[in-house]
Amino acid sequence: MKKEPEKDSLLVLSGGMDSTTMLYDYARRIAVAVYCRYGANHESRELECARYNCSRLNIPLREIDLSFIGGNFKSSLLEGADAIPEGNYDDLSMKSTVVPFRNGIMLAAAAGLAESLGLKRVMIANHAGDHAIYPDCRPGFIAAMALAISEGTYEHVELFAPYTSLTKGEIALRGKNLGVDYSHTYSCYRGGERHCGKCGTCRERIEALEFAGITINE
């Protein structure tokens, strides 16, 4: 009889396409998923999706309060729907959506929680499409953070980022093969009831779904 893999991992889950795909992709290894509340425009819609998918897979979801980010940091992602620019994901205007060192803060919190729970690794779903705009999604950052987490924990917790070199379209195709229902994911930076279809993250989502041959009602 084949032995089930050990549930030894913690996933930083946003409720968007990429981390939700990873939730399904590595469900047999994920002991707990973590949603970080930091005051983003789209927080309530993201969290709704994160809760839905964790419930479907019977994976516990923890919600961590990082609200000091929303109260102190500068980003259009924290300033309401009207502050979000329209355009492609790699447009210069999209730099306004950067939340300074967000992933570094989230990963630090996740690493501390993982060690507290006796888990061996932290998972993050950054991907190649993020690299142009977000410095805390790039391979160099991931490598540096992996070293910091390993060196800063007694059990040398591992940072696992298997989607770093994949495009969002390739991730969507992976999710399609896993049976992920992307209608229960949310990406729009404006945070409305429906995806606006005009902001950079919406446009990238549309392109990824088209690449994978997925049609959903947004």
PDB file of N, CA and C in Angstrom, residues 41 76 79-86 189-191:
ATOM      1  N   ASN A  41      -7.364  46.466  -0.944  1.00  0.00           N
ATOM      2  CA  ASN A  41      -8.678  46.777  -1.506  1.00  0.00           C
ATOM      3  C   ASN A  41      -9.534  45.530  -1.694  1.00  0.00           C
ATOM      4  N   SER A  76      -1.162  51.997  -3.959  1.00  0.00           N
ATOM      5  CA  SER A  76      -2.537  52.165  -4.447  1.00  0.00           C
ATOM      6  C   SER A  76      -3.393  50.955  -4.090  1.00  0.00           C
ATOM      7  N   GLU A  79      -5.415  51.962  -1.107  1.00  0.00           N
ATOM      8  CA  GLU A  79      -6.033  53.281  -1.126  1.00  0.00           C
ATOM      9  C   GLU A  79      -7.396  53.335  -1.806  1.00  0.00           C
ATOM     10  N   GLY A  80      -8.002  52.188  -2.054  1.00  0.00           N
ATOM     11  CA  GLY A  80      -9.321  52.167  -2.665  1.00  0.00           C
ATOM     12  C   GLY A  80      -9.286  51.916  -4.160  1.00  0.00           C
ATOM     13  N   ALA A  81     -10.439  51.554  -4.717  1.00  0.00           N
ATOM     14  CA  ALA A  81     -10.544  51.151  -6.116  1.00  0.00           C
ATOM     15  C   ALA A  81     -10.102  52.230  -7.089  1.00  0.00           C
ATOM     16  N   ASP A  82     -10.424  53.479  -6.790  1.00  0.00           N
ATOM     17  CA  ASP A  82     -10.125  54.561  -7.729  1.00  0.00           C
ATOM     18  C   ASP A  82      -8.629  54.820  -7.884  1.00  0.00           C
ATOM     19  N   ALA A  83      -7.829  54.338  -6.937  1.00  0.00           N
ATOM     20  CA  ALA A  83      -6.382  54.564  -6.997  1.00  0.00           C
ATOM     21  C   ALA A  83      -5.674  53.568  -7.913  1.00  0.00           C
ATOM     22  N   ILE A  84      -6.354  52.503  -8.304  1.00  0.00           N
ATOM     23  CA  ILE A  84      -5.732  51.451  -9.108  1.00  0.00           C
ATOM     24  C   ILE A  84      -5.702  51.856 -10.578  1.00  0.00           C
ATOM     25  N   PRO A  85      -4.509  51.848 -11.207  1.00  0.00           N
ATOM     26  CA  PRO A  85      -4.416  52.231 -12.621  1.00  0.00           C
ATOM     27  C   PRO A  85      -4.919  51.126 -13.550  1.00  0.00           C
ATOM     28  N   GLU A  86      -5.296  51.522 -14.754  1.00  0.00           N
ATOM     29  CA  GLU A  86      -5.607  50.556 -15.803  1.00  0.00           C
ATOM     30  C   GLU A  86      -4.341  50.313 -16.617  1.00  0.00           C
ATOM     31  N   TYR A 189      -7.510  44.044  -8.375  1.00  0.00           N
ATOM     32  CA  TYR A 189      -6.955  44.945  -7.370  1.00  0.00           C
ATOM     33  C   TYR A 189      -7.935  46.019  -6.917  1.00  0.00           C
ATOM     34  N   ARG A 190      -9.051  46.166  -7.631  1.00  0.00           N
ATOM     35  CA  ARG A 190     -10.036  47.167  -7.231  1.00  0.00           C
ATOM     36  C   ARG A 190     -10.996  46.654  -6.164  1.00  0.00           C
ATOM     37  N   GLY A 191     -11.132  45.342  -6.085  1.00  0.00           N
ATOM     38  CA  GLY A 191     -11.893  44.760  -4.989  1.00  0.00           C
ATOM     39  C   GLY A 191     -13.397  44.802  -5.129  1.00  0.00           C
TER      40      GLY A 191
END
